[in-house]
Amino acid sequence: MRSRKIAGALAAVLAVMLTAGATDMKALAAEEQNPEFTVEVQSEVLNREDNFAPVPETVAQSSSESDTAASKISSGNPEPVTESVTEAPTPAGSSKPATEPAVSVPPETTTPVTEPIIPATEPTPEAPTPVTPSPEPSVPATEPVTEPVTEPVTSAPSTDPATPTPPETTPPATESPTSTSLHLGIDNRHLYSDMESTYSQGYTPSTTVSSATLVVPFTADGPLKNDRLTVSLEFDSSGTVPFEMKNYQKDVDKKTVYFDQKGKALKEKAGAAEIAEAYVYRVKLQFLSTAEPGQYPVTVKALGYTEKGEKVTLEYRLFVRISEKDDSDVVVIGGDEPNGGGGDYSGGGGSAETEKIIHQPKMLLDTCNLSGKTLEAGSEETLTAAFQNRSLSEEMYNLKITAASSSAGLKLRKNSWYFAKVSSGENATLESLLTVAKDAESAENTLTFTFEYEDSKGTASTGTETLNLTVTQPVRMELESADFPAVVYASDTEELTVKALNLSRTKVYNARISLSGTGLFPTEEVFLGNLDAGTEGEGVMKVYVGTRTMEAIGNDPGTTDAEKYGPVSGTLTLTYEDALGTVHEETKDYQTEIKKAQILSLNVAEEKETGNSWWYSIFAVVTVFLILLILALIGSLRRKSRLLKEAGR
């Protein structure tokens, strides 16, 4: 019996929820057509809600389902109402989807819903956006209205319109010519503003604790289009970049700068001893808070166009040094309280004691005579390096510096140095003979310097610095050719065999052989390609023989044989590249003589046929033998005849 009562109560509550949902849907539909109707419906729902008790916890699941259905309706995708809804006398603040079957309760009456439901989000001519955006959290449609709505729902335009990003502009794509008469450069003689030294004196960007200032005065030996250069920066992507990443590209116009007698830039024309025109690129690089001390490469790229539209470019690499931050401070870390004996205040008081915090001094590479220099395998150089104590107040004691190479091809005659004391700001300079092995590979090698020292309190510390050195293997090639013909004839095509030998310990690239000279015209170069160490390349060059006065094949202004024919000379050239892309050449001279073309005729001399004398000899012997035999027979017959005659007598 009790179960039936609970079931009946649940059914009644569900019916009330369905009725309230239908009422809300009507209100939404009417709101699209008449905003004032919203006020009336919501007020009616508010009045009905006051007569209802809270929904029991046992029907929380049903209420949640109703909220879900109501949210679907409010999103603009309601389902058409095809079922009748049981209307309770007092609606609740819950919206059950009208498409679910209604639960009939005997004592209640049902009213069919015949009015179509209009999606709340369907646009109308009056309001493009049916829901007004609000900074406050939106209240679900299924919650009861606690305050009467006095204003119609209006749409508000978006306060955060999407701002289109303008497209990046790209300079016109002009094909770079193979050669141009205009070149870019850098003024290395004058001292511009924000520069501490000229480029010829080893300019380095000026730095502060938080930034660095780069000044690059570009020059051009001819007029540029619009008298303008586009300059940008490129950072080394292989390591950590300590600068703020932003667009550093600038359009730099040509300006006239005035200098005094020492070559220092002036702000005014008065007192100027020299005038120069330059494209001065000046930029400030802000350091990141996490930037580590050291040297960081920055490549400055300049791009411009000539008045003919030819592109000219120049790249220059600078190194920005970030120094160690000095934090030598004095702070109070403790003190003795005034102590009065036996509880009596002594009156003398106590003095707070301070202890100085020692920040470890750091060593950084200041200068090195081999920085940026290429070392050739098999060579010897004197290494001189200076390391500076960057601390502003602390000294270093018992400093030991040890050097080690990352490659066996680099050897230092002395690899450790000792300094008893290095004051703040002073340099510890070391020197040693550096030997590069003959079989050292072409590569970047690293020298690592390790520091072991003590501060003023005797606390031991260590540190390291590195120095990169570039080692290259020398390349040596030899050009060989077969004996050049001493005489050649005009209008002939000679085939010359040429050969290149790689006598170095490293590989060479793009080896090719060409010929230049008077009267000889090769049909093409002989390309040998890449040659490994200790190998050779061979090819055949076809050369057309002209005349001494011939400028090109088919163009011979010469008139007499004395002008056109005679001795000539020329050069065979072997061109190749090393591992760094540097072009090398080997040449070999030749001499020959050009003679007039010969016309050859074919004369065939008639020869008498001769037999074999051996057969003739045999025939002669046989003939003589037969003759002798015949003569012997004849003589024998005569003797017999004579004997017969004598016998007959």
XYZ file of C-alpha atoms in Angstrom:
649
model
C 0.000 0.000 0.000
C 2.818 2.321 0.956
C 4.620 1.540 -2.347
C 1.521 2.516 -4.282
C 1.375 5.862 -2.495
C 5.016 6.578 -3.307
C 4.464 5.610 -6.944
C 1.449 7.870 -7.091
C 3.405 10.752 -5.624
C 6.204 10.271 -8.124
C 3.743 10.191 -10.987
C 2.165 13.408 -9.783
C 5.494 15.165 -9.522
C 6.508 13.982 -13.013
C 3.258 15.259 -14.428
C 3.858 18.644 -12.868
C 7.325 18.748 -14.356
C 6.004 17.926 -17.840
C 3.380 20.624 -17.549
C 5.959 23.199 -16.539
C 8.133 22.194 -19.497
C 5.254 22.687 -21.899
C 4.557 26.092 -20.383
C 8.207 27.100 -20.780
C 8.178 26.022 -24.417
C 5.143 28.165 -25.040
C 6.913 31.071 -23.430
C 9.951 30.570 -25.642
C 7.800 30.412 -28.753
C 5.873 33.498 -27.800
C 9.054 35.342 -26.911
C 10.265 35.096 -30.488
C 7.135 36.835 -31.746
C 6.287 39.136 -28.836
C 8.889 39.974 -26.146
C 6.173 41.359 -23.863
C 4.582 37.938 -23.647
C 7.699 36.703 -21.894
C 7.007 38.900 -18.915
C 3.496 37.585 -18.509
C 4.379 33.922 -18.802
C 7.330 34.130 -16.450
C 5.262 36.015 -13.901
C 2.618 33.338 -14.132
C 5.172 30.632 -13.537
C 6.508 32.547 -10.547
C 3.052 32.745 -8.994
C 2.465 29.072 -9.519
C 5.787 28.145 -8.025
C 4.936 29.693 -4.694
C 2.205 27.080 -4.187
C 4.466 24.113 -4.682
C 6.647 22.267 -2.268
C 10.301 21.449 -3.097
C 10.873 18.477 -5.376
C 11.741 15.352 -3.364
C 15.238 13.896 -3.650
C 13.803 10.685 -4.992
C 12.887 12.387 -8.257
C 16.258 14.154 -8.734
C 17.108 11.900 -11.655
C 13.897 12.760 -13.456
C 14.515 16.456 -12.850
C 18.037 16.143 -14.270
C 16.670 14.489 -17.390
C 14.161 17.309 -17.705
C 16.946 19.880 -17.482
C 18.846 18.082 -20.229
C 15.823 18.077 -22.469
C 15.147 21.731 -21.781
C 18.728 22.622 -22.685
C 18.296 20.835 -26.001
C 15.170 22.858 -26.707
C 16.841 26.143 -25.776
C 19.795 25.338 -28.063
C 17.599 25.661 -31.118
C 16.874 21.968 -31.885
C 13.564 21.182 -30.153
C 11.558 18.158 -31.091
C 7.953 18.682 -32.149
C 5.406 18.024 -29.418
C 3.223 15.102 -30.462
C 2.122 13.794 -27.092
C -0.414 15.295 -24.763
C 0.901 16.828 -21.559
C -0.771 16.457 -18.176
C -1.240 19.927 -16.780
C -1.039 20.245 -13.010
C -2.755 23.040 -11.209
C 0.547 24.475 -10.018
C 3.691 24.280 -12.326
C 7.182 23.624 -11.012
C 10.464 25.132 -12.231
C 11.499 22.053 -14.178
C 11.264 21.461 -17.938
C 10.858 17.904 -19.080
C 11.030 17.423 -22.859
C 7.620 17.591 -24.374
C 8.388 14.581 -26.564
C 8.439 12.110 -23.665
C 5.187 10.271 -23.036
C 3.042 11.943 -20.407
C 2.127 10.118 -17.229
C -1.585 10.391 -16.570
C -2.813 10.881 -13.034
C -6.502 10.146 -12.552
C -7.374 13.230 -10.543
C -5.657 15.559 -13.044
C -6.837 16.753 -16.425
C -4.717 16.760 -19.578
C -4.550 19.510 -22.104
C -3.085 18.668 -25.559
C -0.373 20.935 -26.779
C -1.219 22.072 -30.275
C 0.922 25.135 -30.517
C 4.241 24.505 -32.340
C 7.462 25.160 -30.512
C 9.746 27.690 -32.158
C 13.500 27.222 -31.582
C 14.847 29.887 -29.247
C 17.946 30.386 -31.351
C 16.206 30.861 -34.680
C 17.102 34.337 -35.982
C 14.374 36.917 -36.429
C 14.432 40.107 -38.480
C 14.432 42.247 -35.323
C 17.307 40.524 -33.482
C 20.132 38.698 -35.299
C 21.204 37.053 -32.046
C 18.284 35.800 -29.925
C 20.279 35.426 -26.701
C 21.871 38.470 -25.105
C 25.468 37.764 -23.997
C 26.054 38.433 -20.340
C 29.257 38.446 -18.299
C 27.393 36.604 -15.527
C 26.873 32.819 -15.726
C 23.741 32.001 -17.704
C 20.818 30.539 -15.765
C 19.333 27.383 -17.293
C 15.867 27.711 -18.748
C 14.582 25.057 -16.372
C 15.263 27.042 -13.186
C 12.349 28.948 -11.684
C 12.197 32.657 -12.253
C 12.683 34.441 -8.927
C 12.249 38.017 -10.179
C 9.785 39.374 -12.667
C 11.196 40.224 -16.039
C 10.527 43.867 -16.796
C 12.470 44.269 -20.019
C 12.238 42.293 -23.247
C 15.144 40.113 -24.215
C 17.266 41.975 -26.729
C 20.337 40.961 -28.624
C 23.654 42.718 -28.151
C 26.396 42.871 -30.754
C 29.636 41.049 -30.104
C 32.052 43.158 -28.089
C 35.092 41.247 -29.231
C 35.042 41.129 -33.023
C 37.705 39.108 -34.704
C 40.345 41.446 -36.001
C 41.869 40.196 -39.268
C 45.593 39.919 -39.318
C 47.095 41.840 -42.222
C 49.113 39.649 -44.574
C 52.845 39.883 -44.454
C 54.402 41.842 -47.257
C 57.088 40.198 -49.262
C 59.482 42.073 -51.498
C 59.190 41.362 -55.195
C 60.817 38.128 -56.178
C 63.665 39.281 -58.333
C 66.044 36.731 -59.699
C 69.497 37.321 -58.334
C 71.874 38.043 -61.208
C 75.035 36.100 -61.567
C 77.038 39.273 -61.284
C 76.310 42.900 -60.523
C 78.403 46.028 -60.459
C 76.917 47.129 -57.103
C 78.144 45.661 -53.836
C 77.264 46.149 -50.187
C 79.823 46.612 -47.451
C 80.323 47.827 -43.891
C 82.023 51.090 -42.921
C 85.002 49.972 -40.862
C 86.749 53.337 -40.504
C 84.264 55.553 -38.687
C 82.927 55.523 -35.150
C 79.150 55.924 -35.142
C 76.904 56.726 -32.222
C 76.603 53.913 -29.623
C 79.875 52.384 -30.862
C 82.932 52.055 -28.624
C 85.271 51.011 -31.452
C 85.232 50.814 -35.232
C 84.887 47.575 -37.132
C 88.542 47.673 -38.114
C 89.379 47.881 -34.404
C 87.272 44.801 -33.602
C 83.839 46.267 -32.895
C 81.671 44.417 -30.379
C 78.104 45.409 -29.425
C 77.857 47.485 -26.254
C 76.002 45.695 -23.455
C 74.354 46.462 -20.136
C 72.987 44.155 -17.476
C 69.718 43.684 -19.389
C 70.349 44.527 -23.047
C 72.787 44.930 -25.928
C 72.891 47.577 -28.660
C 73.939 46.600 -32.199
C 75.105 49.226 -34.695
C 75.892 48.160 -38.271
C 76.720 50.944 -40.791
C 76.123 49.417 -44.234
C 77.541 51.037 -47.354
C 76.881 50.622 -51.074
C 79.140 51.522 -53.966
C 76.183 52.564 -56.093
C 72.597 53.844 -55.893
C 69.943 51.554 -54.398
C 66.271 51.582 -55.210
C 64.551 54.173 -53.006
C 67.924 54.551 -51.201
C 66.793 51.857 -48.785
C 67.977 48.572 -47.285
C 65.890 45.981 -45.466
C 67.874 44.654 -42.501
C 66.931 41.742 -40.236
C 68.521 39.522 -37.592
C 68.969 35.768 -37.445
C 69.858 33.898 -34.267
C 71.704 30.613 -33.925
C 68.995 27.910 -33.790
C 71.387 25.182 -32.642
C 71.598 26.492 -29.086
C 69.744 28.569 -26.528
C 68.779 32.081 -27.644
C 69.068 34.515 -24.694
C 67.231 37.388 -26.414
C 63.580 38.309 -26.530
C 62.061 36.907 -29.709
C 60.334 39.572 -31.764
C 60.511 41.149 -35.204
C 63.832 42.976 -35.557
C 63.446 43.714 -39.289
C 63.774 47.369 -40.274
C 63.840 49.422 -43.448
C 66.975 51.567 -43.233
C 67.234 54.677 -45.392
C 70.477 56.221 -46.514
C 71.624 59.103 -44.346
C 74.503 61.543 -44.355
C 76.739 61.368 -41.287
C 79.332 63.964 -40.256
C 82.574 63.029 -38.512
C 85.323 64.912 -36.748
C 89.024 64.552 -37.497
C 89.227 61.364 -35.398
C 86.404 59.731 -37.347
C 83.817 60.066 -34.568
C 80.241 60.852 -35.551
C 78.913 64.342 -34.835
C 75.343 65.327 -34.100
C 75.637 68.538 -36.128
C 77.354 69.577 -39.320
C 79.382 72.259 -37.555
C 82.995 71.272 -37.105
C 82.751 68.302 -39.445
C 85.990 67.200 -41.054
C 84.540 64.337 -43.060
C 81.186 63.346 -44.527
C 79.978 59.827 -45.328
C 76.746 58.243 -46.518
C 75.630 55.027 -44.866
C 72.626 52.867 -44.036
C 72.940 52.742 -40.241
C 71.052 49.825 -38.683
C 70.667 50.242 -34.931
C 68.735 47.796 -32.746
C 68.468 46.989 -29.052
C 68.378 43.345 -27.946
C 66.697 42.734 -24.619
C 68.128 39.844 -22.582
C 65.866 37.213 -21.101
C 65.864 36.893 -17.331
C 67.122 33.326 -17.778
C 70.042 34.306 -20.031
C 73.298 32.587 -19.141
C 76.669 34.383 -19.371
C 78.634 33.708 -22.555
C 79.035 34.680 -26.196
C 76.080 34.350 -28.580
C 76.241 34.757 -32.385
C 73.866 37.112 -34.195
C 73.748 37.269 -38.004
C 72.772 40.627 -39.540
C 71.226 40.276 -43.014
C 70.872 43.211 -45.402
C 68.767 43.097 -48.579
C 68.379 45.751 -51.232
C 67.687 46.276 -54.914
C 69.486 48.260 -57.549
C 67.681 50.698 -59.775
C 67.560 47.913 -62.380
C 65.817 45.576 -59.942
C 68.858 43.412 -59.227
C 68.955 41.993 -55.717
C 72.034 42.606 -53.573
C 72.584 41.031 -50.175
C 75.139 41.000 -47.382
C 75.371 38.928 -44.220
C 77.604 39.759 -41.260
C 78.036 37.814 -38.049
C 78.489 39.493 -34.677
C 78.970 38.055 -31.215
C 77.094 39.461 -28.234
C 78.720 38.855 -24.864
C 76.523 38.515 -21.793
C 78.576 39.136 -18.679
C 78.219 37.475 -15.320
C 75.959 39.371 -12.947
C 77.753 40.514 -9.806
C 75.690 40.120 -6.629
C 78.234 41.098 -3.992
C 75.997 42.463 -1.229
C 76.290 42.954 2.510
C 73.307 41.824 4.602
C 72.598 41.426 8.320
C 72.156 37.728 9.063
C 72.174 37.810 12.866
C 72.969 39.748 16.074
C 73.215 39.493 19.858
C 70.381 40.837 21.969
C 71.250 43.231 24.831
C 71.958 41.170 27.899
C 71.314 42.634 31.368
C 72.676 40.608 34.257
C 70.149 39.148 36.697
C 67.246 40.680 34.907
C 68.556 44.221 35.227
C 69.020 46.150 31.965
C 72.654 47.017 31.631
C 72.030 50.180 29.699
C 74.966 49.551 27.400
C 72.925 47.709 24.844
C 74.223 45.289 22.274
C 75.461 45.889 18.719
C 74.043 43.931 15.792
C 76.749 41.942 14.036
C 76.888 41.686 10.237
C 78.443 38.987 8.150
C 79.499 39.513 4.561
C 78.097 37.034 2.056
C 80.836 36.058 -0.362
C 79.615 35.512 -3.903
C 81.983 33.309 -5.795
C 83.983 35.234 -8.420
C 83.759 33.947 -11.984
C 86.297 33.670 -14.769
C 85.269 34.471 -18.350
C 87.292 34.399 -21.566
C 88.175 37.978 -22.410
C 90.424 37.764 -25.486
C 92.129 35.096 -27.590
C 94.352 35.640 -30.584
C 93.003 32.527 -32.365
C 89.282 33.324 -32.042
C 87.645 33.197 -35.469
C 90.853 32.014 -37.138
C 91.068 28.880 -39.269
C 93.908 26.523 -38.386
C 95.487 24.416 -41.099
C 96.387 20.805 -40.411
C 100.122 20.401 -39.888
C 100.606 23.984 -38.699
C 101.745 25.460 -35.386
C 100.316 28.563 -33.733
C 101.012 30.374 -30.481
C 97.851 30.470 -28.377
C 97.428 33.523 -26.143
C 94.247 33.719 -24.072
C 93.236 36.139 -21.327
C 90.601 35.260 -18.709
C 89.106 38.018 -16.584
C 87.872 37.898 -12.998
C 84.415 39.384 -13.536
C 83.690 40.005 -9.877
C 83.623 43.649 -8.830
C 85.004 43.064 -5.360
C 86.240 39.518 -4.812
C 89.716 38.146 -5.468
C 90.690 34.687 -6.610
C 93.416 32.748 -4.841
C 95.434 29.685 -5.856
C 93.980 29.730 -9.359
C 94.831 26.732 -11.515
C 93.813 26.681 -15.183
C 93.839 23.392 -17.101
C 93.267 23.101 -20.857
C 91.992 20.025 -22.711
C 91.096 19.459 -26.376
C 88.095 17.562 -27.699
C 90.203 16.202 -30.564
C 93.484 14.346 -30.646
C 94.496 16.549 -33.575
C 95.067 19.571 -31.311
C 97.931 19.474 -28.822
C 99.152 22.142 -26.416
C 102.794 22.106 -25.353
C 101.665 23.398 -21.942
C 98.229 22.572 -20.619
C 98.183 23.919 -17.035
C 98.942 27.309 -15.446
C 98.990 28.618 -11.866
C 98.235 32.107 -10.514
C 98.586 32.901 -6.828
C 96.064 35.738 -6.894
C 93.805 37.418 -9.449
C 92.169 40.613 -8.233
C 88.696 41.696 -9.279
C 88.650 42.920 -12.873
C 92.185 41.645 -13.583
C 93.147 39.193 -16.315
C 94.952 35.898 -16.046
C 96.850 35.552 -19.324
C 98.196 32.215 -20.485
C 100.314 31.258 -23.476
C 101.254 27.975 -25.126
C 102.314 26.546 -28.469
C 99.393 24.867 -30.230
C 100.212 22.109 -32.742
C 97.696 20.834 -35.286
C 98.344 17.265 -36.440
C 98.785 16.649 -40.149
C 96.004 14.077 -40.164
C 93.558 16.262 -38.216
C 90.105 16.213 -39.749
C 88.412 19.312 -41.090
C 86.019 20.109 -38.246
C 85.176 22.410 -35.361
C 87.328 21.565 -32.339
C 86.788 22.703 -28.760
C 89.368 23.701 -26.171
C 87.978 23.460 -22.638
C 89.585 25.502 -19.861
C 88.895 24.376 -16.287
C 89.391 26.751 -13.341
C 90.113 25.677 -9.755
C 90.414 28.468 -7.195
C 89.505 29.720 -3.710
C 87.744 32.847 -2.520
C 88.835 35.127 0.325
C 87.369 32.694 2.878
C 89.189 29.716 1.412
C 86.076 28.178 -0.128
C 87.060 26.078 -3.139
C 85.230 26.627 -6.428
C 85.508 25.495 -10.015
C 84.455 26.796 -13.403
C 84.890 26.164 -17.117
C 85.170 28.158 -20.340
C 85.322 26.864 -23.917
C 87.046 28.074 -27.065
C 86.028 26.820 -30.518
C 88.756 26.473 -33.151
C 88.205 25.572 -36.802
C 90.675 23.094 -38.334
C 90.925 22.496 -42.075
C 92.948 20.029 -44.093
C 95.018 21.661 -46.858
C 93.994 20.519 -50.303
C 96.522 19.798 -53.043
C 95.641 18.773 -56.575
C 97.832 18.119 -59.594
C 96.807 18.554 -63.217
C 98.150 16.145 -65.795
C 97.660 16.005 -69.543
C 99.047 13.822 -72.275
C 101.769 15.342 -74.424
C 100.116 18.268 -76.100
C 100.528 17.905 -79.871
C 103.354 20.064 -81.172
C 101.506 20.732 -84.432
C 97.791 20.987 -85.077
C 95.988 21.727 -88.315
C 93.240 24.250 -88.798
C 89.656 22.936 -88.995
C 90.629 19.710 -87.184
C 89.070 18.503 -83.906
C 91.643 17.232 -81.456
C 90.873 14.952 -78.503
C 93.021 15.696 -75.447
C 93.217 13.365 -72.457
C 93.348 15.273 -69.140
C 93.721 13.942 -65.605
C 93.473 15.389 -62.055
C 95.179 13.806 -59.027
C 94.005 14.458 -55.436
C 97.232 14.474 -53.407
C 95.645 15.783 -50.174
C 94.284 13.969 -47.126
C 90.761 15.182 -47.604
C 88.038 15.076 -50.197
C 87.677 17.726 -52.889
C 84.456 18.714 -54.569
C 83.258 19.764 -58.049
C 86.577 19.251 -59.834
C 86.534 20.386 -63.475
C 89.111 21.173 -66.193
C 88.858 23.933 -68.782
C 91.078 25.217 -71.619
C 91.711 28.766 -72.761
C 94.100 29.978 -75.444
C 94.556 31.457 -78.890
C 93.045 29.581 -81.814
C 91.796 26.581 -79.779
C 88.127 26.260 -78.819
C 87.044 23.445 -76.440
C 83.530 22.202 -77.044
C 82.914 21.855 -73.270
C 84.595 21.574 -69.872
C 85.610 18.212 -68.477
C 83.696 17.673 -65.209
C 85.358 15.179 -62.857
C 83.053 15.598 -59.827
C 84.106 14.809 -56.247
C 87.444 13.111 -55.684
C 88.360 11.297 -52.483
C 91.803 11.580 -50.957
C 94.430 9.735 -53.014
C 92.238 9.233 -56.083
C 92.328 10.563 -59.625
C 89.826 11.644 -62.234
C 90.292 11.403 -66.001
C 88.427 12.780 -68.987
C 88.683 13.566 -72.696
C 88.403 17.126 -73.969
C 87.418 17.795 -77.581
C 89.091 20.921 -78.966
C 88.326 22.582 -82.302
C 91.429 24.001 -84.018
C 90.865 27.403 -85.575
C 93.409 30.037 -86.544
C 95.456 32.579 -84.658
C 93.100 35.359 -85.701
C 89.858 33.461 -85.057
C 87.789 35.083 -82.302
C 85.066 32.457 -82.248
C 84.177 29.443 -84.309
C 83.057 30.811 -87.656
C 84.399 34.322 -86.995
C 87.888 34.759 -88.471
C 88.896 38.302 -89.491
C 92.359 37.154 -90.617
C 93.270 37.550 -94.282
C 96.804 36.268 -94.799
C 98.372 32.954 -93.909
C 101.086 34.728 -91.921
C 98.423 36.135 -89.632
C 96.319 33.000 -89.366
C 98.950 30.336 -88.840
C 101.879 30.004 -86.507
C 102.796 29.309 -82.840
C 100.083 29.706 -80.172
C 99.886 29.142 -76.399
C 97.225 28.733 -73.743
C 96.369 27.373 -70.302
C 94.682 24.294 -68.877
C 92.890 25.166 -65.603
C 91.778 22.748 -62.872
C 89.124 24.211 -60.545
C 87.876 22.529 -57.342
C 86.461 23.270 -53.874
C 87.449 22.187 -50.372
C 85.174 21.139 -47.495
C 84.499 24.775 -46.542
C 83.452 25.714 -50.082
C 86.614 27.672 -50.865
C 87.482 27.551 -54.573
C 91.031 26.574 -55.577
C 92.744 26.506 -58.985
C 95.680 24.712 -60.562
C 96.974 25.731 -64.008
C 99.251 24.276 -66.650
C 100.509 26.113 -69.751
C 100.808 24.597 -73.213
C 102.345 25.610 -76.564
C 101.639 24.353 -80.055
C 101.671 25.467 -83.692
C 98.685 25.878 -85.967
C 99.298 25.002 -89.593
C 97.183 25.365 -92.658
C 94.774 22.577 -93.296
C 96.227 19.897 -95.601
C 94.316 18.425 -98.558
C 95.295 14.781 -98.968
C 94.763 12.875 -102.277
C 94.667 9.092 -102.638
C 97.275 7.847 -105.209
C 97.464 4.074 -105.754
C 100.655 2.931 -107.601
C 100.370 -0.054 -109.961
C 102.583 -2.936 -108.964
C 103.795 -5.742 -111.216
C 102.678 -9.112 -110.226
C 105.595 -11.277 -109.268
C 105.521 -15.013 -108.864
C 107.100 -17.077 -106.220
C 110.840 -17.512 -107.051
C 110.940 -20.788 -105.113
C 108.713 -22.561 -107.622
C 110.752 -21.126 -110.407
C 113.901 -22.619 -108.921
C 112.338 -26.052 -108.664
C 111.080 -25.813 -112.217
C 114.537 -24.841 -113.455
C 116.197 -27.737 -111.589
C 113.683 -30.222 -112.967
C 114.134 -28.848 -116.464
C 117.915 -29.142 -116.258
C 117.566 -32.674 -114.857
C 115.303 -33.705 -117.732
C 117.619 -32.171 -120.293
C 120.571 -34.016 -118.817
C 118.569 -37.232 -118.737
C 117.583 -36.827 -122.372
C 121.149 -36.098 -123.356
C 122.323 -39.174 -121.421
C 119.731 -41.362 -123.221
C 120.709 -39.952 -126.566
C 124.391 -40.634 -125.860
C 123.567 -44.166 -124.731
C 121.566 -44.840 -127.900
C 124.399 -43.573 -130.015
C 126.872 -45.871 -128.308
C 124.580 -48.846 -128.786
C 124.096 -47.938 -132.427
C 127.809 -47.686 -132.993
C 128.464 -50.996 -131.309
C 125.825 -52.668 -133.473
C 127.391 -51.238 -136.554
C 130.809 -52.487 -135.577
C 129.402 -55.898 -134.774
C 127.738 -56.113 -138.185
C 130.906 -55.711 -140.041
